[in-house]
Amino acid sequence: MWFKWLGALVIIILIGIIVIEKEDTVQQIQTMPILRSAQQIIMHEKKIDSDITTLIEASSITEQPDNMIHLDTFDLTQSDGLRIAGIEAVYNMNDSILTITGPVTIEMNNGRRANLEGLVWDRKSQKAFTPNPVVVTGIEGTIRANKAEFQNDFSLIHFSGGVHAQISQDILYN
């Protein structure tokens, strides 16, 4: 009988040692150092080689030493009529590439509006793409596709994969 009690006591002690060792283990999360951070920001940008100005508004912005800027709940508006809004983005200042995750709304200067998930925009080449479904609406109708590529600062759109269009009847008869 005492052997059963001794076995139970040994098991309880082992469980206690395991629990205590797990509590002592501290998990370290490695984060990138922050250079600057701000809340409720408004930035103005004017490129030397262009007359187009850009207004960037964000609920928060964080700059890291690797020249990456993180934007939360942002709205980017250009003087030529282009507007891009999203929840989360990372801007690579070295390569001029804006990577947006989550829902994105693009209002183009030709009156079209695109709704999509995720976008990568190379501002140097003026090209952007999404590998996810996109819906573009305009006066001509609505176009849906599995993915899209935007060129010439969003004035030209290439749709691919499962493209479906609902075209306005006015366009067919004019």
PDB file of C-alpha atoms in Angstrom:
ATOM      1  CA  MET A   1       0.000   0.000   0.000  1.00  0.00           C
ATOM      2  CA  TRP A   2       2.781   2.416   0.882  1.00  0.00           C
ATOM      3  CA  PHE A   3       4.314   1.672  -2.570  1.00  0.00           C
ATOM      4  CA  LYS A   4       1.222   3.154  -4.302  1.00  0.00           C
ATOM      5  CA  TRP A   5       1.437   6.287  -2.159  1.00  0.00           C
ATOM      6  CA  LEU A   6       5.134   6.661  -2.905  1.00  0.00           C
ATOM      7  CA  GLY A   7       4.492   6.260  -6.679  1.00  0.00           C
ATOM      8  CA  ALA A   8       1.731   8.896  -6.570  1.00  0.00           C
ATOM      9  CA  LEU A   9       4.013  11.277  -4.643  1.00  0.00           C
ATOM     10  CA  VAL A  10       6.831  10.822  -7.213  1.00  0.00           C
ATOM     11  CA  ILE A  11       4.418  11.548 -10.109  1.00  0.00           C
ATOM     12  CA  ILE A  12       3.131  14.706  -8.387  1.00  0.00           C
ATOM     13  CA  ILE A  13       6.697  15.924  -7.766  1.00  0.00           C
ATOM     14  CA  LEU A  14       7.655  15.291 -11.426  1.00  0.00           C
ATOM     15  CA  ILE A  15       4.612  17.188 -12.681  1.00  0.00           C
ATOM     16  CA  GLY A  16       5.473  20.069 -10.319  1.00  0.00           C
ATOM     17  CA  ILE A  17       9.069  20.210 -11.618  1.00  0.00           C
ATOM     18  CA  ILE A  18       7.876  20.253 -15.255  1.00  0.00           C
ATOM     19  CA  VAL A  19       5.377  23.050 -14.570  1.00  0.00           C
ATOM     20  CA  ILE A  20       7.947  25.144 -12.677  1.00  0.00           C
ATOM     21  CA  GLU A  21      10.538  24.763 -15.497  1.00  0.00           C
ATOM     22  CA  LYS A  22       8.008  25.857 -18.126  1.00  0.00           C
ATOM     23  CA  GLU A  23       7.089  28.954 -16.108  1.00  0.00           C
ATOM     24  CA  ASP A  24      10.781  29.894 -15.779  1.00  0.00           C
ATOM     25  CA  THR A  25      11.286  29.763 -19.560  1.00  0.00           C
ATOM     26  CA  VAL A  26      10.934  33.286 -20.929  1.00  0.00           C
ATOM     27  CA  GLN A  27      10.126  33.580 -24.596  1.00  0.00           C
ATOM     28  CA  GLN A  28      11.936  36.505 -26.165  1.00  0.00           C
ATOM     29  CA  ILE A  29      10.276  38.211 -29.097  1.00  0.00           C
ATOM     30  CA  GLN A  30      12.740  39.849 -31.410  1.00  0.00           C
ATOM     31  CA  THR A  31      11.443  43.094 -32.872  1.00  0.00           C
ATOM     32  CA  MET A  32      12.955  45.557 -35.263  1.00  0.00           C
ATOM     33  CA  PRO A  33      14.146  48.770 -33.577  1.00  0.00           C
ATOM     34  CA  ILE A  34      12.045  51.850 -34.258  1.00  0.00           C
ATOM     35  CA  LEU A  35      13.617  55.097 -35.451  1.00  0.00           C
ATOM     36  CA  ARG A  36      10.486  57.217 -35.321  1.00  0.00           C
ATOM     37  CA  SER A  37       6.813  56.735 -34.668  1.00  0.00           C
ATOM     38  CA  ALA A  38       3.858  59.115 -34.845  1.00  0.00           C
ATOM     39  CA  GLN A  39       0.072  59.097 -34.552  1.00  0.00           C
ATOM     40  CA  GLN A  40      -2.481  60.914 -36.736  1.00  0.00           C
ATOM     41  CA  ILE A  41       0.030  62.093 -39.332  1.00  0.00           C
ATOM     42  CA  ILE A  42      -0.318  64.042 -42.555  1.00  0.00           C
ATOM     43  CA  MET A  43       2.608  64.035 -45.003  1.00  0.00           C
ATOM     44  CA  HIS A  44       3.010  65.968 -48.254  1.00  0.00           C
ATOM     45  CA  GLU A  45       5.230  64.717 -51.077  1.00  0.00           C
ATOM     46  CA  LYS A  46       6.322  66.507 -54.235  1.00  0.00           C
ATOM     47  CA  LYS A  47       8.694  64.784 -56.609  1.00  0.00           C
ATOM     48  CA  ILE A  48      11.309  66.924 -58.327  1.00  0.00           C
ATOM     49  CA  ASP A  49      10.596  65.472 -61.792  1.00  0.00           C
ATOM     50  CA  SER A  50       6.788  65.727 -61.601  1.00  0.00           C
ATOM     51  CA  ASP A  51       4.061  68.285 -60.944  1.00  0.00           C
ATOM     52  CA  ILE A  52       1.997  65.663 -59.088  1.00  0.00           C
ATOM     53  CA  THR A  53       1.799  66.117 -55.326  1.00  0.00           C
ATOM     54  CA  THR A  54       0.848  63.352 -52.902  1.00  0.00           C
ATOM     55  CA  LEU A  55      -0.953  63.700 -49.576  1.00  0.00           C
ATOM     56  CA  ILE A  56      -0.579  60.759 -47.180  1.00  0.00           C
ATOM     57  CA  GLU A  57      -2.747  60.553 -44.070  1.00  0.00           C
ATOM     58  CA  ALA A  58      -2.382  57.706 -41.559  1.00  0.00           C
ATOM     59  CA  SER A  59      -3.581  56.898 -38.070  1.00  0.00           C
ATOM     60  CA  SER A  60      -0.036  55.801 -37.217  1.00  0.00           C
ATOM     61  CA  ILE A  61       3.338  55.526 -38.896  1.00  0.00           C
ATOM     62  CA  THR A  62       6.505  53.734 -37.799  1.00  0.00           C
ATOM     63  CA  GLU A  63       9.906  54.114 -39.444  1.00  0.00           C
ATOM     64  CA  GLN A  64      12.527  51.418 -38.963  1.00  0.00           C
ATOM     65  CA  PRO A  65      16.309  51.564 -39.575  1.00  0.00           C
ATOM     66  CA  ASP A  66      16.043  49.399 -42.718  1.00  0.00           C
ATOM     67  CA  ASN A  67      14.189  52.289 -44.463  1.00  0.00           C
ATOM     68  CA  MET A  68      10.836  50.555 -44.112  1.00  0.00           C
ATOM     69  CA  ILE A  69       7.815  52.630 -43.123  1.00  0.00           C
ATOM     70  CA  HIS A  70       4.742  50.929 -41.657  1.00  0.00           C
ATOM     71  CA  LEU A  71       1.399  52.709 -42.135  1.00  0.00           C
ATOM     72  CA  ASP A  72      -1.842  51.909 -40.327  1.00  0.00           C
ATOM     73  CA  THR A  73      -5.252  52.994 -41.621  1.00  0.00           C
ATOM     74  CA  PHE A  74      -3.958  55.201 -44.381  1.00  0.00           C
ATOM     75  CA  ASP A  75      -5.281  57.321 -47.236  1.00  0.00           C
ATOM     76  CA  LEU A  76      -2.972  58.326 -50.099  1.00  0.00           C
ATOM     77  CA  THR A  77      -4.296  61.030 -52.439  1.00  0.00           C
ATOM     78  CA  GLN A  78      -2.492  62.412 -55.498  1.00  0.00           C
ATOM     79  CA  SER A  79      -3.225  65.756 -57.126  1.00  0.00           C
ATOM     80  CA  ASP A  80      -4.040  63.967 -60.425  1.00  0.00           C
ATOM     81  CA  GLY A  81      -7.104  62.348 -58.813  1.00  0.00           C
ATOM     82  CA  LEU A  82      -5.688  58.973 -57.741  1.00  0.00           C
ATOM     83  CA  ARG A  83      -6.684  57.841 -54.243  1.00  0.00           C
ATOM     84  CA  ILE A  84      -5.598  54.640 -52.481  1.00  0.00           C
ATOM     85  CA  ALA A  85      -6.906  53.692 -49.037  1.00  0.00           C
ATOM     86  CA  GLY A  86      -6.163  50.688 -46.871  1.00  0.00           C
ATOM     87  CA  ILE A  87      -5.691  49.331 -43.378  1.00  0.00           C
ATOM     88  CA  GLU A  88      -2.039  48.241 -43.313  1.00  0.00           C
ATOM     89  CA  ALA A  89       0.923  48.961 -45.587  1.00  0.00           C
ATOM     90  CA  VAL A  90       4.703  48.868 -45.681  1.00  0.00           C
ATOM     91  CA  TYR A  91       6.638  51.340 -47.814  1.00  0.00           C
ATOM     92  CA  ASN A  92      10.196  50.464 -48.835  1.00  0.00           C
ATOM     93  CA  MET A  93      11.911  53.847 -49.225  1.00  0.00           C
ATOM     94  CA  ASN A  94      14.965  52.329 -50.958  1.00  0.00           C
ATOM     95  CA  ASP A  95      12.967  50.670 -53.754  1.00  0.00           C
ATOM     96  CA  SER A  96       9.846  52.940 -53.736  1.00  0.00           C
ATOM     97  CA  ILE A  97       7.561  49.916 -53.319  1.00  0.00           C
ATOM     98  CA  LEU A  98       4.315  50.117 -51.349  1.00  0.00           C
ATOM     99  CA  THR A  99       2.979  46.743 -50.181  1.00  0.00           C
ATOM    100  CA  ILE A 100      -0.576  46.846 -48.872  1.00  0.00           C
ATOM    101  CA  THR A 101      -2.159  43.956 -46.970  1.00  0.00           C
ATOM    102  CA  GLY A 102      -5.857  43.593 -46.352  1.00  0.00           C
ATOM    103  CA  PRO A 103      -8.678  45.438 -48.099  1.00  0.00           C
ATOM    104  CA  VAL A 104      -7.688  48.167 -50.578  1.00  0.00           C
ATOM    105  CA  THR A 105      -9.810  50.791 -52.318  1.00  0.00           C
ATOM    106  CA  ILE A 106      -8.423  52.557 -55.381  1.00  0.00           C
ATOM    107  CA  GLU A 107     -10.202  55.537 -56.918  1.00  0.00           C
ATOM    108  CA  MET A 108      -8.634  56.310 -60.280  1.00  0.00           C
ATOM    109  CA  ASN A 109      -8.576  59.675 -62.016  1.00  0.00           C
ATOM    110  CA  ASN A 110     -10.806  58.327 -64.828  1.00  0.00           C
ATOM    111  CA  GLY A 111     -13.733  57.748 -62.439  1.00  0.00           C
ATOM    112  CA  ARG A 112     -13.162  54.011 -61.937  1.00  0.00           C
ATOM    113  CA  ARG A 113     -13.058  52.428 -58.503  1.00  0.00           C
ATOM    114  CA  ALA A 114     -11.308  49.157 -57.641  1.00  0.00           C
ATOM    115  CA  ASN A 115     -11.905  47.039 -54.547  1.00  0.00           C
ATOM    116  CA  LEU A 116      -9.393  44.295 -53.838  1.00  0.00           C
ATOM    117  CA  GLU A 117      -7.339  42.467 -51.203  1.00  0.00           C
ATOM    118  CA  GLY A 118      -3.641  43.295 -51.109  1.00  0.00           C
ATOM    119  CA  LEU A 119      -1.606  45.294 -53.605  1.00  0.00           C
ATOM    120  CA  VAL A 120       2.066  45.762 -54.479  1.00  0.00           C
ATOM    121  CA  TRP A 121       2.789  49.132 -56.132  1.00  0.00           C
ATOM    122  CA  ASP A 122       6.191  49.929 -57.626  1.00  0.00           C
ATOM    123  CA  ARG A 123       6.099  53.709 -57.732  1.00  0.00           C
ATOM    124  CA  LYS A 124       9.253  53.963 -59.893  1.00  0.00           C
ATOM    125  CA  SER A 125       7.875  51.834 -62.732  1.00  0.00           C
ATOM    126  CA  GLN A 126       4.281  53.052 -62.144  1.00  0.00           C
ATOM    127  CA  LYS A 127       3.084  49.438 -62.059  1.00  0.00           C
ATOM    128  CA  ALA A 128       1.030  47.630 -59.442  1.00  0.00           C
ATOM    129  CA  PHE A 129      -0.497  44.186 -59.138  1.00  0.00           C
ATOM    130  CA  THR A 130      -2.728  42.066 -56.981  1.00  0.00           C
ATOM    131  CA  PRO A 131      -2.749  38.267 -57.108  1.00  0.00           C
ATOM    132  CA  ASN A 132      -6.198  38.332 -55.467  1.00  0.00           C
ATOM    133  CA  PRO A 133      -9.718  38.905 -56.815  1.00  0.00           C
ATOM    134  CA  VAL A 134     -10.531  42.430 -57.917  1.00  0.00           C
ATOM    135  CA  VAL A 135     -13.767  44.288 -58.717  1.00  0.00           C
ATOM    136  CA  VAL A 136     -13.554  47.473 -60.815  1.00  0.00           C
ATOM    137  CA  THR A 137     -16.606  49.677 -61.315  1.00  0.00           C
ATOM    138  CA  GLY A 138     -17.013  52.689 -63.564  1.00  0.00           C
ATOM    139  CA  ILE A 139     -19.554  54.324 -65.870  1.00  0.00           C
ATOM    140  CA  GLU A 140     -18.946  51.495 -68.372  1.00  0.00           C
ATOM    141  CA  GLY A 141     -20.047  48.817 -65.895  1.00  0.00           C
ATOM    142  CA  THR A 142     -18.377  46.329 -63.554  1.00  0.00           C
ATOM    143  CA  ILE A 143     -15.463  43.986 -64.222  1.00  0.00           C
ATOM    144  CA  ARG A 144     -14.480  41.131 -61.902  1.00  0.00           C
ATOM    145  CA  ALA A 145     -11.299  39.079 -62.231  1.00  0.00           C
ATOM    146  CA  ASN A 146      -9.112  36.698 -60.245  1.00  0.00           C
ATOM    147  CA  LYS A 147      -6.173  39.110 -60.421  1.00  0.00           C
ATOM    148  CA  ALA A 148      -5.118  42.377 -62.037  1.00  0.00           C
ATOM    149  CA  GLU A 149      -2.115  44.432 -63.048  1.00  0.00           C
ATOM    150  CA  PHE A 150      -2.233  48.219 -63.120  1.00  0.00           C
ATOM    151  CA  GLN A 151       0.087  50.354 -65.261  1.00  0.00           C
ATOM    152  CA  ASN A 152       0.728  54.039 -65.996  1.00  0.00           C
ATOM    153  CA  ASP A 153      -0.265  55.112 -62.479  1.00  0.00           C
ATOM    154  CA  PHE A 154      -3.476  53.027 -62.565  1.00  0.00           C
ATOM    155  CA  SER A 155      -4.779  54.397 -65.878  1.00  0.00           C
ATOM    156  CA  LEU A 156      -4.357  51.018 -67.650  1.00  0.00           C
ATOM    157  CA  ILE A 157      -5.639  47.748 -66.157  1.00  0.00           C
ATOM    158  CA  HIS A 158      -4.903  44.172 -67.292  1.00  0.00           C
ATOM    159  CA  PHE A 159      -7.315  41.589 -65.896  1.00  0.00           C
ATOM    160  CA  SER A 160      -6.593  37.862 -65.845  1.00  0.00           C
ATOM    161  CA  GLY A 161      -8.256  34.685 -64.648  1.00  0.00           C
ATOM    162  CA  GLY A 162     -12.019  34.344 -64.539  1.00  0.00           C
ATOM    163  CA  VAL A 163     -12.761  37.756 -66.027  1.00  0.00           C
ATOM    164  CA  HIS A 164     -16.469  38.665 -65.976  1.00  0.00           C
ATOM    165  CA  ALA A 165     -17.864  41.975 -67.192  1.00  0.00           C
ATOM    166  CA  GLN A 166     -21.269  43.586 -66.802  1.00  0.00           C
ATOM    167  CA  ILE A 167     -21.256  46.329 -69.410  1.00  0.00           C
ATOM    168  CA  SER A 168     -23.659  49.249 -69.459  1.00  0.00           C
ATOM    169  CA  GLN A 169     -26.168  49.095 -72.333  1.00  0.00           C
ATOM    170  CA  ASP A 170     -25.398  52.734 -73.155  1.00  0.00           C
ATOM    171  CA  ILE A 171     -21.909  51.713 -74.235  1.00  0.00           C
ATOM    172  CA  LEU A 172     -23.200  49.075 -76.639  1.00  0.00           C
ATOM    173  CA  TYR A 173     -25.605  51.421 -78.393  1.00  0.00           C
ATOM    174  CA  ASN A 174     -23.368  54.514 -78.632  1.00  0.00           C
TER     175      ASN A 174
END
